[in-house]
mmCIF file of C-alpha atoms in Angstrom:
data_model
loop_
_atom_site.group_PDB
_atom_site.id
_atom_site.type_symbol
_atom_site.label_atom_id
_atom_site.label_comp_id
_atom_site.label_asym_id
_atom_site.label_seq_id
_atom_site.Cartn_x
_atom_site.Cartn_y
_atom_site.Cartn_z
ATOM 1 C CA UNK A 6 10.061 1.546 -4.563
ATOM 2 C CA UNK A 7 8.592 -1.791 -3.296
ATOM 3 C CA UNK A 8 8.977 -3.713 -0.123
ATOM 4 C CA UNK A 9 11.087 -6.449 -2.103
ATOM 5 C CA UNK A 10 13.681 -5.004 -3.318
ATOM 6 C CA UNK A 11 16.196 -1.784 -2.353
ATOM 7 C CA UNK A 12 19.309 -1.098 -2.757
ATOM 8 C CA UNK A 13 21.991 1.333 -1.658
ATOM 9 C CA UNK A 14 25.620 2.181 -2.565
ATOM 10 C CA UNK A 15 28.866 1.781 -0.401
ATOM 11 C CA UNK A 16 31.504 3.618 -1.951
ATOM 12 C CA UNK A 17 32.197 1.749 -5.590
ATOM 13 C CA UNK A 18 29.647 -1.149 -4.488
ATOM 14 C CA UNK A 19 26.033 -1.577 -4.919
ATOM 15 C CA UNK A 20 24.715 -3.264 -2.147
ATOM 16 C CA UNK A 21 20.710 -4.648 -2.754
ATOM 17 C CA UNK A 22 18.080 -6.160 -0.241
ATOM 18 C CA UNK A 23 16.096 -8.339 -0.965
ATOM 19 C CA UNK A 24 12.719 -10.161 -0.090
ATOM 20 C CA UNK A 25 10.399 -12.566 -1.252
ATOM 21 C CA UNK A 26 8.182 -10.795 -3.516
ATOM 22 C CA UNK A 27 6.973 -10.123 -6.955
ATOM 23 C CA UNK A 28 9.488 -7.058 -7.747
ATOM 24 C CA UNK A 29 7.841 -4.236 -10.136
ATOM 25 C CA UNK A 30 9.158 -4.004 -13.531
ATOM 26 C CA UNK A 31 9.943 -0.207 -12.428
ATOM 27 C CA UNK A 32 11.756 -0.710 -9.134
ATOM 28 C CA UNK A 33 13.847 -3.679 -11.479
ATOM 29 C CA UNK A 34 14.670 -0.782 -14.069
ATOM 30 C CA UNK A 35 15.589 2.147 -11.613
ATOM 31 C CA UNK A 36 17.937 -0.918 -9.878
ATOM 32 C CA UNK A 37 19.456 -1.570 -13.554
ATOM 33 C CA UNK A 38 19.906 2.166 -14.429
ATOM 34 C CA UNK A 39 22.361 2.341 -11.646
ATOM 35 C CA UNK A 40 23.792 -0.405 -12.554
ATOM 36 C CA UNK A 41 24.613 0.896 -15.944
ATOM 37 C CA UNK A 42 25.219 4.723 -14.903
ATOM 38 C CA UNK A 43 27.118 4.290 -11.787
ATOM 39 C CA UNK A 44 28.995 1.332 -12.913
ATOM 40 C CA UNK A 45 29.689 -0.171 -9.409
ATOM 41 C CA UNK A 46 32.540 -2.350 -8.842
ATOM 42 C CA UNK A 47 31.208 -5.100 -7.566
ATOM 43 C CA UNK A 48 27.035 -5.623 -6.799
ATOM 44 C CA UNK A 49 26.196 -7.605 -3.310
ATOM 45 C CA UNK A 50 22.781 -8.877 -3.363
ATOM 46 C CA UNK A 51 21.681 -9.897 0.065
ATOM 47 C CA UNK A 52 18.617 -11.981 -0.332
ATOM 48 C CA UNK A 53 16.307 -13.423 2.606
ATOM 49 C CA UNK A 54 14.271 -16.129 0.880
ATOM 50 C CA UNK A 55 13.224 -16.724 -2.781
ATOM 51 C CA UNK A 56 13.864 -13.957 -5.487
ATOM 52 C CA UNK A 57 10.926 -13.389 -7.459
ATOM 53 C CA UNK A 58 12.455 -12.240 -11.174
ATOM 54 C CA UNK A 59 11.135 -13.255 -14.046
ATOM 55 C CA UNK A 60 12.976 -14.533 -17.397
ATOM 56 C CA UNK A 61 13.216 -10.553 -19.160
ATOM 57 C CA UNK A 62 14.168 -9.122 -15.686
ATOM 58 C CA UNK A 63 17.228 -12.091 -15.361
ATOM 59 C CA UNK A 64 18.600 -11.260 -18.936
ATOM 60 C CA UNK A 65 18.448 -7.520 -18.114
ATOM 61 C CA UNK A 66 20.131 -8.101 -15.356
ATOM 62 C CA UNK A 67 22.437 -10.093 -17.258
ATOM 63 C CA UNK A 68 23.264 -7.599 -19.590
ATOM 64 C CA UNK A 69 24.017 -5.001 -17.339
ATOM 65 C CA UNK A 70 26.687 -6.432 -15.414
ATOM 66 C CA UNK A 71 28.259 -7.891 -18.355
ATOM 67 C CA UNK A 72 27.932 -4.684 -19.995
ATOM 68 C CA UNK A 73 29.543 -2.881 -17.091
ATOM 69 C CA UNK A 74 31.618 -5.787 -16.422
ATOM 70 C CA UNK A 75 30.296 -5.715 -12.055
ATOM 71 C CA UNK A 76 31.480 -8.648 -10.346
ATOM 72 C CA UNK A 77 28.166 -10.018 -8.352
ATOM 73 C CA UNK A 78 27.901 -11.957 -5.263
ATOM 74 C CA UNK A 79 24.824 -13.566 -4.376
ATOM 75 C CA UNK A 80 24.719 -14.346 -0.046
ATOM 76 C CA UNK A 81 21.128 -16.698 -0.017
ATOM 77 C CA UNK A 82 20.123 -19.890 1.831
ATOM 78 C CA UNK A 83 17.136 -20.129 -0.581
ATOM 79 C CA UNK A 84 18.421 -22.767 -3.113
ATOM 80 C CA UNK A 85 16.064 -21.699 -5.472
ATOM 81 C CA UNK A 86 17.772 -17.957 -5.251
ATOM 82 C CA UNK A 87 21.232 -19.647 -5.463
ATOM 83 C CA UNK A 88 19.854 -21.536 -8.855
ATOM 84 C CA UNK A 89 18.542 -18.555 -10.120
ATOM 85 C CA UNK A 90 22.102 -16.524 -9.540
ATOM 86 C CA UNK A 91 23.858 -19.216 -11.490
ATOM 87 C CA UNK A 92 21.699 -19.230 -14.419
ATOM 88 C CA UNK A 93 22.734 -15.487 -14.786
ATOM 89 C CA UNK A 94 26.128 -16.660 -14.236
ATOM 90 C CA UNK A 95 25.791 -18.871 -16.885
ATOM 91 C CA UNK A 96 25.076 -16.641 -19.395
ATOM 92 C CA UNK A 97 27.928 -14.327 -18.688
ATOM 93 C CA UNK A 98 28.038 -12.929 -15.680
ATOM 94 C CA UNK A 99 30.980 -12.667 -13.026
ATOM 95 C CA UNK A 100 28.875 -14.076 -10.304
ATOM 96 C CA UNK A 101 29.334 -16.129 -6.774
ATOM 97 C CA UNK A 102 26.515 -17.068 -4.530
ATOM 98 C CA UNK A 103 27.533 -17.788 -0.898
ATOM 99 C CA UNK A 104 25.130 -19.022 1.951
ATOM 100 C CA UNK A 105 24.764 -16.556 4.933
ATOM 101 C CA UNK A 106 26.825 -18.319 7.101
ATOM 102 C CA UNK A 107 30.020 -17.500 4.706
ATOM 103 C CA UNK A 108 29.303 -13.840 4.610
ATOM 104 C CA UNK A 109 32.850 -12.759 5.396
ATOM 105 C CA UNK A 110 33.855 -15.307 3.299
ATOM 106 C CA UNK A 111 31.632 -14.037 0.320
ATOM 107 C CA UNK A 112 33.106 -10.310 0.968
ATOM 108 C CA UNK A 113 36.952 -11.310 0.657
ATOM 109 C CA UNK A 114 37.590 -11.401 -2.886
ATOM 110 C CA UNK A 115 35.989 -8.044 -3.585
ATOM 111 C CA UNK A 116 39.344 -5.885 -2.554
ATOM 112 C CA UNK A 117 36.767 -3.587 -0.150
ATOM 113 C CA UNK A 118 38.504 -0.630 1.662
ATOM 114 C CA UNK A 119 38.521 -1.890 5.581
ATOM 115 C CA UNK A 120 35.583 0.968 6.153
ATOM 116 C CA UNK A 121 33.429 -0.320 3.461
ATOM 117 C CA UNK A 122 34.067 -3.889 4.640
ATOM 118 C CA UNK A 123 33.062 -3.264 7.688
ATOM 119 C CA UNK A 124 30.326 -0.825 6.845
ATOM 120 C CA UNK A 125 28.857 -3.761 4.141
ATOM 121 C CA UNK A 126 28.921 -6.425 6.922
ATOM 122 C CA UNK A 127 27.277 -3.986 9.388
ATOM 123 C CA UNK A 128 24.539 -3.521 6.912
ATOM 124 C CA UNK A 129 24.513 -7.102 5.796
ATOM 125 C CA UNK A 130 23.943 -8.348 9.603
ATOM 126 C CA UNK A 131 21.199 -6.108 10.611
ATOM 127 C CA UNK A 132 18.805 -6.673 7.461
ATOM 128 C CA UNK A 133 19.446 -10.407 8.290
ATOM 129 C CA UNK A 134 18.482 -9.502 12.200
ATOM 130 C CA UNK A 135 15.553 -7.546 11.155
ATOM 131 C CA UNK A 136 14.062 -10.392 9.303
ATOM 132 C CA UNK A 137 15.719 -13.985 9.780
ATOM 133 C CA UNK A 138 14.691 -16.259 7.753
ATOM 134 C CA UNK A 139 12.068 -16.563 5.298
ATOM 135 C CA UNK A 140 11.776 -19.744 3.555
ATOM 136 C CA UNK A 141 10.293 -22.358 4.824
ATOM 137 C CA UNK A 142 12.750 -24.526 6.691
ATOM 138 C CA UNK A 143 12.852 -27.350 3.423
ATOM 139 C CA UNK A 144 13.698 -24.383 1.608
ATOM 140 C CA UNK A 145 16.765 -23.462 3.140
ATOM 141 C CA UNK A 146 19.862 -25.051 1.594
#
């Protein structure tokens, strides 16, 4: 897998990290292939500064959680991340992008067990910890 872009499950949700960073068209297919065979509930993707997808990896993306029907939330300060998420949204997808700061906030319509609540906002916190920010500081909506 690349540096960019990993992901993990929590129980019925698919939790991804993400970093600025051309992501490989195989890491983006493995991602999408659990999408599609472990049909999570809901998909969190955590990002920490610009997502780097191109056109075909947005529409697959697209098609897999409309396909699987995943509710997505998007946490990013990178308004060029949150523009991207809404394009997918857009085109089909059951999507919300929340900045950071509303976290919590992002994680309360999902219906997460208390465990995997607190177990996504544990992991949530410490990739932001690890790394902080990484736009530049115009970037940052």
């Amino acid at each position: 897998m690349d540096a960019s872009h990993r992901w993990m499950f929590l129980d019925e949700v698919l939790v991804a990290f993400t970093i600025p960073g051309r992501i490989q068209d195989e890491t983006w297919g493995a991602f999408l292939d659990d999408i599609v065979t472990r049909r999570p509930r809901a998909c969190v993707a955590l990002c920490l500064g610009k997502l780097e997808v191109d056109a075909a990896q947005r529409r697959r993306l697209t098609l897999a959680v409309v396909r699987t029907r995943c509710r997505v939330v998007v946490v990013t300060d990178n308004r060029t991340t949150r523009g991207l998420s809404m394009g997918v949204a857009w085109l089909g997808a059951t999507l919300d992008a929340f900045p950071w700061q509303r976290l919590e906030h992002a994680l309360r319509d999902l219906e997460l067990t208390e465990d995997t609540r607190w177990r996504l906002l544990h992991e949530a916190r410490a990739f932001h910890a690890a790394l902080g920010y990484l736009d530049a500081p115009d970037a940052q909506a």
